[in-house]
């Protein structure tokens, strides 16, 4: 009486070949993983966070102030 591990393979009732059903299930499909650092990690779209907008607006405000001080 051995209990088999329950695997979510999405095949319903397996009738003929359990190994074939398992290998061809979504569990063994190749996955594309986006790199966080290094090659393939470049993101063309800008950041969509509120913090980034605050940093950019603060940097632009500092640049305007420094330009006004420089001009006299």
PDB file of C-alpha atoms in Angstrom:
ATOM      1  CA  UNK A   1       0.000   0.000   0.000  1.00  0.00           C
ATOM      2  CA  UNK A   2       2.220   2.797  -1.220  1.00  0.00           C
ATOM      3  CA  UNK A   3       0.778   6.266  -1.566  1.00  0.00           C
ATOM      4  CA  UNK A   4       1.741   8.126  -4.703  1.00  0.00           C
ATOM      5  CA  UNK A   5       2.483  11.827  -4.499  1.00  0.00           C
ATOM      6  CA  UNK A   6      -0.359  13.950  -5.796  1.00  0.00           C
ATOM      7  CA  UNK A   7       0.859  15.924  -8.811  1.00  0.00           C
ATOM      8  CA  UNK A   8      -1.237  18.564 -10.516  1.00  0.00           C
ATOM      9  CA  UNK A   9      -0.814  17.563 -14.158  1.00  0.00           C
ATOM     10  CA  UNK A  10      -4.208  18.644 -15.478  1.00  0.00           C
ATOM     11  CA  UNK A  11      -4.824  15.436 -17.432  1.00  0.00           C
ATOM     12  CA  UNK A  12      -7.831  14.083 -15.599  1.00  0.00           C
ATOM     13  CA  UNK A  13      -7.959  10.294 -15.435  1.00  0.00           C
ATOM     14  CA  UNK A  14      -4.865   8.660 -16.921  1.00  0.00           C
ATOM     15  CA  UNK A  15      -5.748   5.406 -18.683  1.00  0.00           C
ATOM     16  CA  UNK A  16      -2.819   4.150 -20.732  1.00  0.00           C
ATOM     17  CA  UNK A  17       0.636   5.522 -19.978  1.00  0.00           C
ATOM     18  CA  UNK A  18       1.135   7.534 -16.803  1.00  0.00           C
ATOM     19  CA  UNK A  19       4.696   8.597 -17.631  1.00  0.00           C
ATOM     20  CA  UNK A  20       3.723   9.858 -21.084  1.00  0.00           C
ATOM     21  CA  UNK A  21       0.828  11.823 -19.607  1.00  0.00           C
ATOM     22  CA  UNK A  22       3.101  13.351 -16.982  1.00  0.00           C
ATOM     23  CA  UNK A  23       5.931  14.303 -19.351  1.00  0.00           C
ATOM     24  CA  UNK A  24       3.570  15.895 -21.879  1.00  0.00           C
ATOM     25  CA  UNK A  25       1.718  17.864 -19.192  1.00  0.00           C
ATOM     26  CA  UNK A  26       2.190  21.556 -18.407  1.00  0.00           C
ATOM     27  CA  UNK A  27       4.487  20.610 -15.546  1.00  0.00           C
ATOM     28  CA  UNK A  28       7.289  19.769 -17.999  1.00  0.00           C
ATOM     29  CA  UNK A  29       6.735  22.604 -20.499  1.00  0.00           C
ATOM     30  CA  UNK A  30       9.702  24.941 -21.035  1.00  0.00           C
ATOM     31  CA  UNK A  31       9.395  28.279 -19.308  1.00  0.00           C
ATOM     32  CA  UNK A  32      10.895  31.600 -20.371  1.00  0.00           C
ATOM     33  CA  UNK A  33      12.374  33.449 -17.419  1.00  0.00           C
ATOM     34  CA  UNK A  34      13.150  37.164 -17.728  1.00  0.00           C
ATOM     35  CA  UNK A  35      16.643  37.980 -16.475  1.00  0.00           C
ATOM     36  CA  UNK A  36      16.799  40.533 -13.669  1.00  0.00           C
ATOM     37  CA  UNK A  37      20.469  41.384 -14.160  1.00  0.00           C
ATOM     38  CA  UNK A  38      22.925  40.922 -16.998  1.00  0.00           C
ATOM     39  CA  UNK A  39      22.276  39.863 -20.560  1.00  0.00           C
ATOM     40  CA  UNK A  40      18.622  40.082 -21.576  1.00  0.00           C
ATOM     41  CA  UNK A  41      17.565  42.222 -18.626  1.00  0.00           C
ATOM     42  CA  UNK A  42      17.166  45.537 -20.455  1.00  0.00           C
ATOM     43  CA  UNK A  43      13.667  46.986 -20.172  1.00  0.00           C
ATOM     44  CA  UNK A  44      12.718  49.463 -22.882  1.00  0.00           C
ATOM     45  CA  UNK A  45       9.721  50.836 -20.997  1.00  0.00           C
ATOM     46  CA  UNK A  46      10.202  53.365 -18.214  1.00  0.00           C
ATOM     47  CA  UNK A  47       9.514  52.701 -14.583  1.00  0.00           C
ATOM     48  CA  UNK A  48       5.916  53.078 -13.473  1.00  0.00           C
ATOM     49  CA  UNK A  49       6.307  53.740  -9.780  1.00  0.00           C
ATOM     50  CA  UNK A  50       5.404  56.796  -7.758  1.00  0.00           C
ATOM     51  CA  UNK A  51       8.818  56.877  -6.074  1.00  0.00           C
ATOM     52  CA  UNK A  52      10.616  57.137  -9.401  1.00  0.00           C
ATOM     53  CA  UNK A  53       8.408  60.070 -10.439  1.00  0.00           C
ATOM     54  CA  UNK A  54       9.232  61.872  -7.190  1.00  0.00           C
ATOM     55  CA  UNK A  55      12.958  61.360  -7.685  1.00  0.00           C
ATOM     56  CA  UNK A  56      12.840  62.623 -11.265  1.00  0.00           C
ATOM     57  CA  UNK A  57      10.773  65.683 -10.358  1.00  0.00           C
ATOM     58  CA  UNK A  58      13.130  66.491  -7.465  1.00  0.00           C
ATOM     59  CA  UNK A  59      16.154  66.169  -9.746  1.00  0.00           C
ATOM     60  CA  UNK A  60      14.583  68.485 -12.325  1.00  0.00           C
ATOM     61  CA  UNK A  61      13.705  71.014  -9.617  1.00  0.00           C
ATOM     62  CA  UNK A  62      17.309  70.982  -8.352  1.00  0.00           C
ATOM     63  CA  UNK A  63      18.583  71.452 -11.892  1.00  0.00           C
ATOM     64  CA  UNK A  64      16.306  74.477 -12.416  1.00  0.00           C
ATOM     65  CA  UNK A  65      17.457  76.042  -9.147  1.00  0.00           C
ATOM     66  CA  UNK A  66      21.126  75.499  -9.954  1.00  0.00           C
ATOM     67  CA  UNK A  67      20.659  76.997 -13.434  1.00  0.00           C
ATOM     68  CA  UNK A  68      18.990  80.078 -11.944  1.00  0.00           C
ATOM     69  CA  UNK A  69      21.786  80.514  -9.395  1.00  0.00           C
ATOM     70  CA  UNK A  70      24.448  80.078 -12.074  1.00  0.00           C
ATOM     71  CA  UNK A  71      22.948  82.730 -14.331  1.00  0.00           C
ATOM     72  CA  UNK A  72      22.923  85.215 -11.509  1.00  0.00           C
TER      73      UNK A  72
END
